[in-house]
Coordinates of C-alpha atoms in Angstrom, one line a residue:
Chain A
X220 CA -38.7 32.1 -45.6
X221 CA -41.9 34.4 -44.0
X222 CA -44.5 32.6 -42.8
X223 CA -48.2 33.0 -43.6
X224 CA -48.7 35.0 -40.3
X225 CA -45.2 37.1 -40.4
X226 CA -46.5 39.4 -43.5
X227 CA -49.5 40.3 -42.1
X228 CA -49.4 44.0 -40.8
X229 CA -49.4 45.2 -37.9
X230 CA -52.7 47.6 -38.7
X231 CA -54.4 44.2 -39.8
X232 CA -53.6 42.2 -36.6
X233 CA -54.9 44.9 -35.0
X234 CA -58.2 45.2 -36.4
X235 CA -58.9 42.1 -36.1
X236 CA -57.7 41.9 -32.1
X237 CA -60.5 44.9 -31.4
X238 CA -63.1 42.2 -32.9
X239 CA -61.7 40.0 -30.6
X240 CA -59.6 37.4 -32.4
X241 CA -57.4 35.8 -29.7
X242 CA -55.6 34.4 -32.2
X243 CA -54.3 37.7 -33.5
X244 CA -53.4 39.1 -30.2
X245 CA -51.5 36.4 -29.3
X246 CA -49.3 37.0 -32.5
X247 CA -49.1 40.8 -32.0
X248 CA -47.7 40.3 -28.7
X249 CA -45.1 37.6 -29.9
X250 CA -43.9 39.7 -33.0
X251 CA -43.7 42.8 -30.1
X252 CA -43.2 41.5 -26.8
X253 CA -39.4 41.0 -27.3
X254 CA -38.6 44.1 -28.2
X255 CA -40.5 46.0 -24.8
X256 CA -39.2 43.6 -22.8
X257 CA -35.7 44.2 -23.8
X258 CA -36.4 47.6 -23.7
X259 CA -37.6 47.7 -20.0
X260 CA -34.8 45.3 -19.2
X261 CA -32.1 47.6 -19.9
X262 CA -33.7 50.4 -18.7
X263 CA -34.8 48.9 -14.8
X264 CA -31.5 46.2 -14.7
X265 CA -34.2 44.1 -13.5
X266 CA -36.3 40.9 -14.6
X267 CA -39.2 41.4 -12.7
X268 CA -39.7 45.0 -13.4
X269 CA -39.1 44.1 -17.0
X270 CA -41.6 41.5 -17.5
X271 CA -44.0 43.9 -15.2
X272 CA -43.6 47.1 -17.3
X273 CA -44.2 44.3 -20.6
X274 CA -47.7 42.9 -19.2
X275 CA -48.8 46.4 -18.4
X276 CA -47.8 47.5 -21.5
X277 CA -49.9 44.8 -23.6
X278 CA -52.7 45.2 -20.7
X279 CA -52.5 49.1 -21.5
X280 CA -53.1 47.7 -25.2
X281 CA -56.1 45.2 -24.5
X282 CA -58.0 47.9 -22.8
X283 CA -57.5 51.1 -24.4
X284 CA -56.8 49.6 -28.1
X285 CA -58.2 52.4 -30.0
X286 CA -56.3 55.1 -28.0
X287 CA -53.9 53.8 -31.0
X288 CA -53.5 56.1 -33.6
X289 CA -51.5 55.0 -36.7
X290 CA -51.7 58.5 -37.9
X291 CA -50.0 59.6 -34.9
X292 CA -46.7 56.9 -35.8
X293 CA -46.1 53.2 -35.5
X294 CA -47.7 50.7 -33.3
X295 CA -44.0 49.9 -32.4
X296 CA -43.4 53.2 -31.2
X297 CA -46.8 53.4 -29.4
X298 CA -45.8 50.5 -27.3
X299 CA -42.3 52.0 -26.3
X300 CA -43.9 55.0 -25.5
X301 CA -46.2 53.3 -22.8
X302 CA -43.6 51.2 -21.5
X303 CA -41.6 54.1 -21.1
X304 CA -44.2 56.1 -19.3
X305 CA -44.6 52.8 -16.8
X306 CA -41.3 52.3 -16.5
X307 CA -41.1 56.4 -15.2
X308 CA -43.9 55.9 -13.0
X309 CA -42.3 53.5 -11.7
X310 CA -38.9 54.6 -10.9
X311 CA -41.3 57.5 -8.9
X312 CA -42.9 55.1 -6.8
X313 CA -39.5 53.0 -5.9
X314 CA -36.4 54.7 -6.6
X315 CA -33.7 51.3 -6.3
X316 CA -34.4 49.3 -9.6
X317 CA -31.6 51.1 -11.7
X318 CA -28.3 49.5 -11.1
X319 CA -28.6 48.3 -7.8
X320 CA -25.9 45.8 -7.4
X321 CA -28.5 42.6 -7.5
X322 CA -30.2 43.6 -11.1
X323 CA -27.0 43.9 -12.2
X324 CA -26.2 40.9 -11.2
X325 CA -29.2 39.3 -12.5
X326 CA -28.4 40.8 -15.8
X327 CA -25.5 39.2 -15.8
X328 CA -26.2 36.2 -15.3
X329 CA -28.9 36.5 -17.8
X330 CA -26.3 37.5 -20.8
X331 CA -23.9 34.7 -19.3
X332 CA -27.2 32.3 -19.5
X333 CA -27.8 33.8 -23.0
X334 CA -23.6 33.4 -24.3
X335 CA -23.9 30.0 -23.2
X336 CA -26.6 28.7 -24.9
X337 CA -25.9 30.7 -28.1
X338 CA -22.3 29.2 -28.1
X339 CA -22.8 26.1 -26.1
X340 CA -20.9 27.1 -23.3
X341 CA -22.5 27.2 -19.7
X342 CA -21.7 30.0 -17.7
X343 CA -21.9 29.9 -14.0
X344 CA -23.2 33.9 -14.5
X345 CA -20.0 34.9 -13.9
X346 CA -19.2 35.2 -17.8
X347 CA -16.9 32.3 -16.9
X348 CA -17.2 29.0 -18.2
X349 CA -18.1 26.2 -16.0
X350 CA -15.7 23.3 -16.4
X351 CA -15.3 20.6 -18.0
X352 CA -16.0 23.2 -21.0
X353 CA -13.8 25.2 -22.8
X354 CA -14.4 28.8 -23.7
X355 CA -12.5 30.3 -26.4
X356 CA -10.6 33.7 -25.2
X357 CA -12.3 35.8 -27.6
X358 CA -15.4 34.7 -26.2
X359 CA -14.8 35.4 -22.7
X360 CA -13.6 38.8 -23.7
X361 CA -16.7 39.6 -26.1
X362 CA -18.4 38.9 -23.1
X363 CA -16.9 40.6 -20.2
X364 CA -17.0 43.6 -22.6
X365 CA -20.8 43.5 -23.3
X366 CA -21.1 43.6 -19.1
X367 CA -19.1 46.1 -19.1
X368 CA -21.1 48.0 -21.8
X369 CA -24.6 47.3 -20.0
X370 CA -23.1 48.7 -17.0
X371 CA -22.2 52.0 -18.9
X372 CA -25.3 51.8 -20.3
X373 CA -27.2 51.5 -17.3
X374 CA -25.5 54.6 -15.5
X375 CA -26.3 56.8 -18.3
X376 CA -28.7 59.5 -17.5
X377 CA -32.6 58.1 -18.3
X378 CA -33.0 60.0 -21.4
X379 CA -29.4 59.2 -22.8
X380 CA -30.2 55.3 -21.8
X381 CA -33.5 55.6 -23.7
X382 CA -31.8 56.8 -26.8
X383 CA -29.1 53.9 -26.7
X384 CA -31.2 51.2 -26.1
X385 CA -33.9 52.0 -29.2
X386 CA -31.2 53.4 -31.1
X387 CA -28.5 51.2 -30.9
X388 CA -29.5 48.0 -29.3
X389 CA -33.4 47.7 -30.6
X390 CA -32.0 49.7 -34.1
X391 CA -34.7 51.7 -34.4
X392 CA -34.4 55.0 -36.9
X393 CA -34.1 58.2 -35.4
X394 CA -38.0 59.0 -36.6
X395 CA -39.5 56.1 -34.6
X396 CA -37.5 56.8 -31.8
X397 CA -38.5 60.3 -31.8
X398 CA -42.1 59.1 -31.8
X399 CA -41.6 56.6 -29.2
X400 CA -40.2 59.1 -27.0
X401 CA -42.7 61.9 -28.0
X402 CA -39.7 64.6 -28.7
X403 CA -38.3 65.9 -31.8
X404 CA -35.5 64.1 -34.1
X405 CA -33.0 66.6 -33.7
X406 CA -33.1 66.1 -29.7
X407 CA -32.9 62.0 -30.6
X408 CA -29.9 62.9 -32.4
X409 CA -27.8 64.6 -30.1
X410 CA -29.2 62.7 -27.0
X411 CA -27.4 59.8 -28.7
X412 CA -24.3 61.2 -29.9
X413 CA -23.7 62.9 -25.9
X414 CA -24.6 59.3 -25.1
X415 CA -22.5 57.6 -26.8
X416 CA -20.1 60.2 -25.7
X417 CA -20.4 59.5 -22.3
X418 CA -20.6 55.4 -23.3
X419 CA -17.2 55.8 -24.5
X420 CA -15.9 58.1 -21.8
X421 CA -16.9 55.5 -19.3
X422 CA -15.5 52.6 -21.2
X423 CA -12.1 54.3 -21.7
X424 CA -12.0 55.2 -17.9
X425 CA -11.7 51.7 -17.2
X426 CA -9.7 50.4 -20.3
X427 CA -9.8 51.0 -24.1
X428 CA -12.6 48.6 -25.7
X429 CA -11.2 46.0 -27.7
X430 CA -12.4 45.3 -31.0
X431 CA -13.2 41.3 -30.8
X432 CA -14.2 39.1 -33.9
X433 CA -14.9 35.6 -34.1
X434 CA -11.2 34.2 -34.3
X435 CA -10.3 35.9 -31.4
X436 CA -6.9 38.6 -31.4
Chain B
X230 CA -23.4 69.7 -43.7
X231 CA -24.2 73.0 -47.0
X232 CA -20.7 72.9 -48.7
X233 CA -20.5 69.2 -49.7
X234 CA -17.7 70.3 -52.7
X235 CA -15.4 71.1 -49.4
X236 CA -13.4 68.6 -47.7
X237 CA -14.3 67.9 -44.1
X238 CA -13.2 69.6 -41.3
X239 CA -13.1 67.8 -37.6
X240 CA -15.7 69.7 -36.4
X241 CA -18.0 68.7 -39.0
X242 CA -16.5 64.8 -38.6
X243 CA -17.3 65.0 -34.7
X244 CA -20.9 65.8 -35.3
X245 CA -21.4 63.1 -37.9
X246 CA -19.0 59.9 -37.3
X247 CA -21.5 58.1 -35.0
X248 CA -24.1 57.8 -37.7
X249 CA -22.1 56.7 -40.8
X250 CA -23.6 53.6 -40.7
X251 CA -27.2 54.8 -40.5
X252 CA -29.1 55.5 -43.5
X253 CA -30.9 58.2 -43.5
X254 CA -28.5 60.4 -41.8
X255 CA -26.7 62.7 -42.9
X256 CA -23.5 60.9 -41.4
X257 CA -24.5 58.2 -44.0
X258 CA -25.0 60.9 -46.9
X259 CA -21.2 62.1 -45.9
X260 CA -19.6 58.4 -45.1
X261 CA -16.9 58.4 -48.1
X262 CA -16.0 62.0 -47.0
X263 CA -15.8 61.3 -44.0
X264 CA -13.5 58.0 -44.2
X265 CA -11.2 60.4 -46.1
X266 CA -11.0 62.5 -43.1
X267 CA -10.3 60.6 -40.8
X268 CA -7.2 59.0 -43.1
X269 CA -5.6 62.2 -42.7
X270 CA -6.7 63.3 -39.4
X271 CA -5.3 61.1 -36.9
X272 CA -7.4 62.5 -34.1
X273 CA -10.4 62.2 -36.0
X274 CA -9.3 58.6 -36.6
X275 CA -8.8 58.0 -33.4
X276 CA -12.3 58.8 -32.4
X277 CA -13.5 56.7 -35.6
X278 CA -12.0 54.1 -34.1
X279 CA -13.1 54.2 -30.8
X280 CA -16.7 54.3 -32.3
X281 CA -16.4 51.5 -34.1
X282 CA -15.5 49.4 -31.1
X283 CA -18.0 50.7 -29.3
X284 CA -20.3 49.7 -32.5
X285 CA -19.5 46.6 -32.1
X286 CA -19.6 46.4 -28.7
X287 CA -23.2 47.6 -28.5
X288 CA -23.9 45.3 -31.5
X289 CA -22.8 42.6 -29.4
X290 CA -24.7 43.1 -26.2
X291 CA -28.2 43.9 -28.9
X292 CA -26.6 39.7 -30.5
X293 CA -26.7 38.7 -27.0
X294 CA -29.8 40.0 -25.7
X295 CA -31.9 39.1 -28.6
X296 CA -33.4 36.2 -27.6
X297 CA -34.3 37.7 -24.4
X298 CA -38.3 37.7 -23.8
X299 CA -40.8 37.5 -21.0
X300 CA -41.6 34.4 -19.7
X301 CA -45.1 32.6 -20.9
X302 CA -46.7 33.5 -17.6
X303 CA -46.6 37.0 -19.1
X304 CA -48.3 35.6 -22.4
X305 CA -51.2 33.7 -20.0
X306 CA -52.1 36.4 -17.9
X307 CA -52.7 38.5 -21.1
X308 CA -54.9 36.2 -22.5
X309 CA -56.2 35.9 -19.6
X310 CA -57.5 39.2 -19.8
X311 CA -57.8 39.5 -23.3
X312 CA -60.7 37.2 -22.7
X313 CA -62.0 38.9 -19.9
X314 CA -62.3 42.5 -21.8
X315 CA -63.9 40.6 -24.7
X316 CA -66.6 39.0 -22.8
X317 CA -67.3 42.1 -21.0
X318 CA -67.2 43.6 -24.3
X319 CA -70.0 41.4 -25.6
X320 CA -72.1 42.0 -22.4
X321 CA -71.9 45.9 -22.7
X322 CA -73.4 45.1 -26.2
X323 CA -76.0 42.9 -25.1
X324 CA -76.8 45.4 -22.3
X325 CA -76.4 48.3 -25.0
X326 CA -78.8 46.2 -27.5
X327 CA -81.5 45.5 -24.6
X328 CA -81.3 49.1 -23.7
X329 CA -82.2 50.2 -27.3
X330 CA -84.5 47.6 -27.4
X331 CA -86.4 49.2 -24.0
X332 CA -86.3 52.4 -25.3
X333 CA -87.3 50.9 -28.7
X334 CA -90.5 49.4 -27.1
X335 CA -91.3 52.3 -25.1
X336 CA -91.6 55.0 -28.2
X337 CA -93.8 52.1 -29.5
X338 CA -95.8 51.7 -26.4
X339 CA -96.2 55.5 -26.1
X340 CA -97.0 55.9 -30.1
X341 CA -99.3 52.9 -29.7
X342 CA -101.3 54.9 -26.1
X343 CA -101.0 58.0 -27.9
X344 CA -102.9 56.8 -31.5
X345 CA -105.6 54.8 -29.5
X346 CA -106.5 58.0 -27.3
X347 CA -106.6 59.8 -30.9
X348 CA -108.6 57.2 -32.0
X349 CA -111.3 57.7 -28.9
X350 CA -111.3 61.0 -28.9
X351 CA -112.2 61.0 -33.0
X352 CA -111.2 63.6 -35.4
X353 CA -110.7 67.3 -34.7
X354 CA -113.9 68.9 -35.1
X355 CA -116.1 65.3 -34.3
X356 CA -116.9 67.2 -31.3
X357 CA -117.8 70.1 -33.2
X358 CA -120.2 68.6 -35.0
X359 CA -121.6 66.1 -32.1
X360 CA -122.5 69.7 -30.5
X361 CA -124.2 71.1 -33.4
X362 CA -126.3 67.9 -34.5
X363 CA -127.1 68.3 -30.6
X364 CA -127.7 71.7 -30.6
X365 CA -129.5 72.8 -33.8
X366 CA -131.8 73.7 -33.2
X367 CA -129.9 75.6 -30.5
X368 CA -130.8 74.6 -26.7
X369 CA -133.0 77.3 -25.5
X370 CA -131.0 78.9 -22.2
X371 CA -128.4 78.3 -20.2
X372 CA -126.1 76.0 -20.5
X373 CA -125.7 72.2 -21.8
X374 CA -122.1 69.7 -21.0
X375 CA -120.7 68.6 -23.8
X376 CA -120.1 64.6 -24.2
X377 CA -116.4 63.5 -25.4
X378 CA -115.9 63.5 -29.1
X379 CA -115.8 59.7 -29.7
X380 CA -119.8 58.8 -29.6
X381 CA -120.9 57.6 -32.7
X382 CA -122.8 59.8 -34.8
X383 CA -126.0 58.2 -34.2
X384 CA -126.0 58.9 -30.5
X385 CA -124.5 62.5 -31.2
X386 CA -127.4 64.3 -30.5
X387 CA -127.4 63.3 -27.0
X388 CA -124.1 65.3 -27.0
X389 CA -125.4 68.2 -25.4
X390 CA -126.7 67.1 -21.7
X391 CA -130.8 66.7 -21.5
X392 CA -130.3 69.0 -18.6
X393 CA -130.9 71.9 -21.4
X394 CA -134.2 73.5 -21.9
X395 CA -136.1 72.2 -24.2
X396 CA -135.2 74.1 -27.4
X397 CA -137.9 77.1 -28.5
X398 CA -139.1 76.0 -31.3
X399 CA -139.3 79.9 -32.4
X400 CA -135.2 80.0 -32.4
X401 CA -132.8 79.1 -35.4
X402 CA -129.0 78.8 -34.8
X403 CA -126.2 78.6 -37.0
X404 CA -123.9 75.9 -36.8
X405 CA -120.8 76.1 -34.0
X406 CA -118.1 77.5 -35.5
X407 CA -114.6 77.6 -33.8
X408 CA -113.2 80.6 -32.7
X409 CA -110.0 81.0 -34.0
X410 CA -107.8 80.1 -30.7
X411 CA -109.3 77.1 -30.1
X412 CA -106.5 74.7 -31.3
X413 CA -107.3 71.8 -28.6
X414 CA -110.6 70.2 -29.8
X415 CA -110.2 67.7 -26.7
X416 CA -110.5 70.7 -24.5
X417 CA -114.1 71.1 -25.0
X418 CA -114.3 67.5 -23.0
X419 CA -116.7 68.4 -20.4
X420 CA -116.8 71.8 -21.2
X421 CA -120.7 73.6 -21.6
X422 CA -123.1 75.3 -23.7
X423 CA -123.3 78.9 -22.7
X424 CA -125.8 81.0 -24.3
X425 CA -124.8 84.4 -24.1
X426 CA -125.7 88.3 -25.0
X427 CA -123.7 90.5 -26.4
X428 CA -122.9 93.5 -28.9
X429 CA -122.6 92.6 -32.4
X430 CA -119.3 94.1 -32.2
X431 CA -118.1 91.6 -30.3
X432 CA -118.4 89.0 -32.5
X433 CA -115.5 90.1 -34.4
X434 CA -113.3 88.9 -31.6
X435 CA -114.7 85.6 -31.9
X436 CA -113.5 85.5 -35.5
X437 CA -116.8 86.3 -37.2
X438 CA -116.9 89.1 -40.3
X439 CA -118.4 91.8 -39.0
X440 CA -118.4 95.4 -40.2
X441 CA -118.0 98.3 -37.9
X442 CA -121.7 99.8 -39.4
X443 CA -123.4 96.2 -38.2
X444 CA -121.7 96.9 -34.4
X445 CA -124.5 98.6 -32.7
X446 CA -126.9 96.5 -31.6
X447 CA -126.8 92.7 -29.1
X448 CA -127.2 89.3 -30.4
X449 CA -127.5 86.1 -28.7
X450 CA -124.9 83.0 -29.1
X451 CA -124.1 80.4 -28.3
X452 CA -120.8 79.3 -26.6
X453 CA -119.2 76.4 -26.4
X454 CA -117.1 76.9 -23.2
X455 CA -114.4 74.0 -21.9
X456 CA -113.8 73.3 -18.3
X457 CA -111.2 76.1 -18.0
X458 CA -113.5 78.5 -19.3
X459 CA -111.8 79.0 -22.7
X460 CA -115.0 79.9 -25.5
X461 CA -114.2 77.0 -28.0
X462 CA -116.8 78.1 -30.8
X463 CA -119.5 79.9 -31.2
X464 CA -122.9 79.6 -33.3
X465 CA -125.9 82.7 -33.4
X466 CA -128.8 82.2 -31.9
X467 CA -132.0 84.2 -33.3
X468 CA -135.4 84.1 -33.1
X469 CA -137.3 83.1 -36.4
X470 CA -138.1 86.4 -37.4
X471 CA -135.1 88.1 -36.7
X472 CA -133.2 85.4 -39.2
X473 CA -132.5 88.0 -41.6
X474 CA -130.5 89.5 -39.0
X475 CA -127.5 87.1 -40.1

């Protein structure tokens, strides 16, 4: 069921955060927040930068709040687009925060931290289970294949990475995506399909992805 | 994809079977012939396959990193500032409003200065008619100051300075008139009575009617000259039997 505060728009929390209701910015940035901070995660491979490129992003929106157009696309998409841009300015000033082998290992240990408590099972960030508890085979392997696929993700070239993460992981249509990024559909379109190229090029290299389902194979 | 009546070739599959699943896309528009495709192509199925894993695979990692957020310091510090931005919001405005206000005041101040002045220096022409209550009949030589246009009527004729000669009781004078580029009444202030010959003609430059046939002979008038020596008005000065000169 929605609550009271889920079907009000994003135009109308807005409004009413540039009259200064705290209250409404506080529930624009918890309807949005994920999403950026997914976004930057699996971009950088690392927390910090992630939660970094997230507050600037909402700061960016606290000061300059009427630099948003709604004309211009979504609010969504605005946000992307200026956690993309720190995200880039970023990786100018300090080359190392893609896929150095720490992040990725703090990634991993996130997802682990993130399989065990949506199944139960704690991980020691490994993706194996700690004992005394059991994890089903099917999980292990749904998880060691979704490390596998961040790490594919995350040596994909920046704009092909950009296009998997909104397209694919944050399910975004092609249109918002394309506003996000500030380039036409068409070049959304095949920037995913060479990524997912690539994506599937990498994952073959090492071995063919399994197709796992709940009961295991 | 323009000849949808056709069955699907593999280069037509390639460019479409990783969007069958999204709406809106023309791989969705082409799904059903597409599934056909790939039943007969088994190199096509192959890829559709391998998509499909990787579907799922991505759809797993976006399962597993959903619940992923920022942690709550995040959410402080941006209330933080929220707060701070807002109440510097609301002292821009209160600065903004006193600044109107100032300049608010000021216009009022400077309206307020500039009416009173008005008000002491009396209407237009009170000057004008302070000189001619004090001049008629006209001050017999020379020259007389003028007073400032706000003394009340009844001291009026004290306008022109007692300095003057005593008027000759022989003389009549018209009344000052302006001459027609005397637009600043207040620049009489201080100015003087200058009584003055010359040629009838002249008089036309002053803004009096007079017809070339009258320009011969000299009259005497009266100026009334400010402090930068601009004539302000004039009046004609005659003696009582030469009246029906005018």
């Amino acid at each position: 069921m929605k609550s009271e505060t889920d079907s009000i728009d994003d135009g109308l929390l807005l409004r009413r955060v540039i009259s200064g209701d705290e209250e409404s910015f506080t529930l624009l940035y918890r309807r949005r927040h994920p999403a950026i901070y997914r976004f930057a995660l699996h971009m950088s491979g690392n927390v910090a930068v992630a939660e970094d490129v997230t507050q600037e992003v909402f700061m960016t929106l606290i000061r300059d709040l009427k630099k948003f157009d709604p004309a211009r696309g979504t609010l969504s998409g605005f946000l992307f687009g200026i956690a993309r841009n720190h995200l880039r300015r970023r990786w100018e000033q300090d080359r190392r925060s893609v896929a150095l082998p720490d992040d990725a290992d703090e990634l991993e240990t996130l997802l682990a931290a993130c399989a065990g408590a949506g199944k139960g099972s704690p991980s020691n960030g490994n993706g194996k289970a700690n004992a005394p508890f059991l994890v089903r085979r099917d999980e292990f392997t749904s998880l060691e294949t979704v490390a596998r696929v961040r790490q594919a993700i995350a040596t994909l070239p920046e704009n092909y990475r950009e296009a998997v993460v909104l397209c694919e992981l944050e399910e975004m249509s092609y249109e918002e995506v394309a506003s996000a990024l500030d380039c036409p559909v068409g070049t959304v379109r095949s920037r995913l399909h060479r990524a997912r190229a690539l994506l599937a090029e990498k994952l073959h290299d090492e071995q063919p992805l399994r197709r796992v389902s709940a009961v295991g194979e | 994809m323009k000849d949808e009546g056709k069955l699907m070739d593999c280069a037509q599959f390639k460019e479409i079977y990783h969007e069958l699943d999204r709406p809106g896309t023309s791989g969705y528009r082409f799904r059903e012939r597409a599934l056909s495709h790939a039943e007969t192509c088994p190199r096509c199925g192959a890829l559709l396959t391998e998509g499909e894993a990787l579907d799922f695979a991505l759809w797993n990692l976006a399962e597993r990193s959903a619940d992923w957020n920022a942690s709550p310091r995040i959410e402080a510090n941006l209330l933080g500032e929220f707060q701070q931005v807002k109440l510097a919001g609301s002292r821009k405005r209160i600065r903004k409003q006193f600044a109107i206000l100032g300049v608010a005041a000021a216009v009022l101040l400077a309206l307020g200065i500039g009416v009173h002045q008005r008000m002491e220096s009396g209407a237009p022409t009170a000057w004008l008619e302070a000189a001619n209550l004090a001049g008629n009949p006209a001050a017999g030589t020379t020259t007389a100051a003028v007073a400032g246009g706000s003394t009340p009527p009844g001291e009026s004729t004290s306008a022109v300075s007692a300095s003057a000669n005593p008027t000759d009781e022989n003389e009549y004078a018209e009344e000052f008139v302006p001459v027609p580029y005397a637009d600043d009444p207040a620049a009489s202030e201080g100015g003087a009575i200058v009584r003055v010959t010359l040629p009838r003609s002249a008089l036309a430059s002053f803004g009096l009617p007079i017809t070339a046939s009258e320009g011969t002979d000299r009259v005497s008038a009266d100026l009334i000259v400010s402090q930068d020596g601009t004539p302000q008005a004039i009046r004609l000065v005659s003696q009582e039997n030469a009246n029906s000169d005018f």
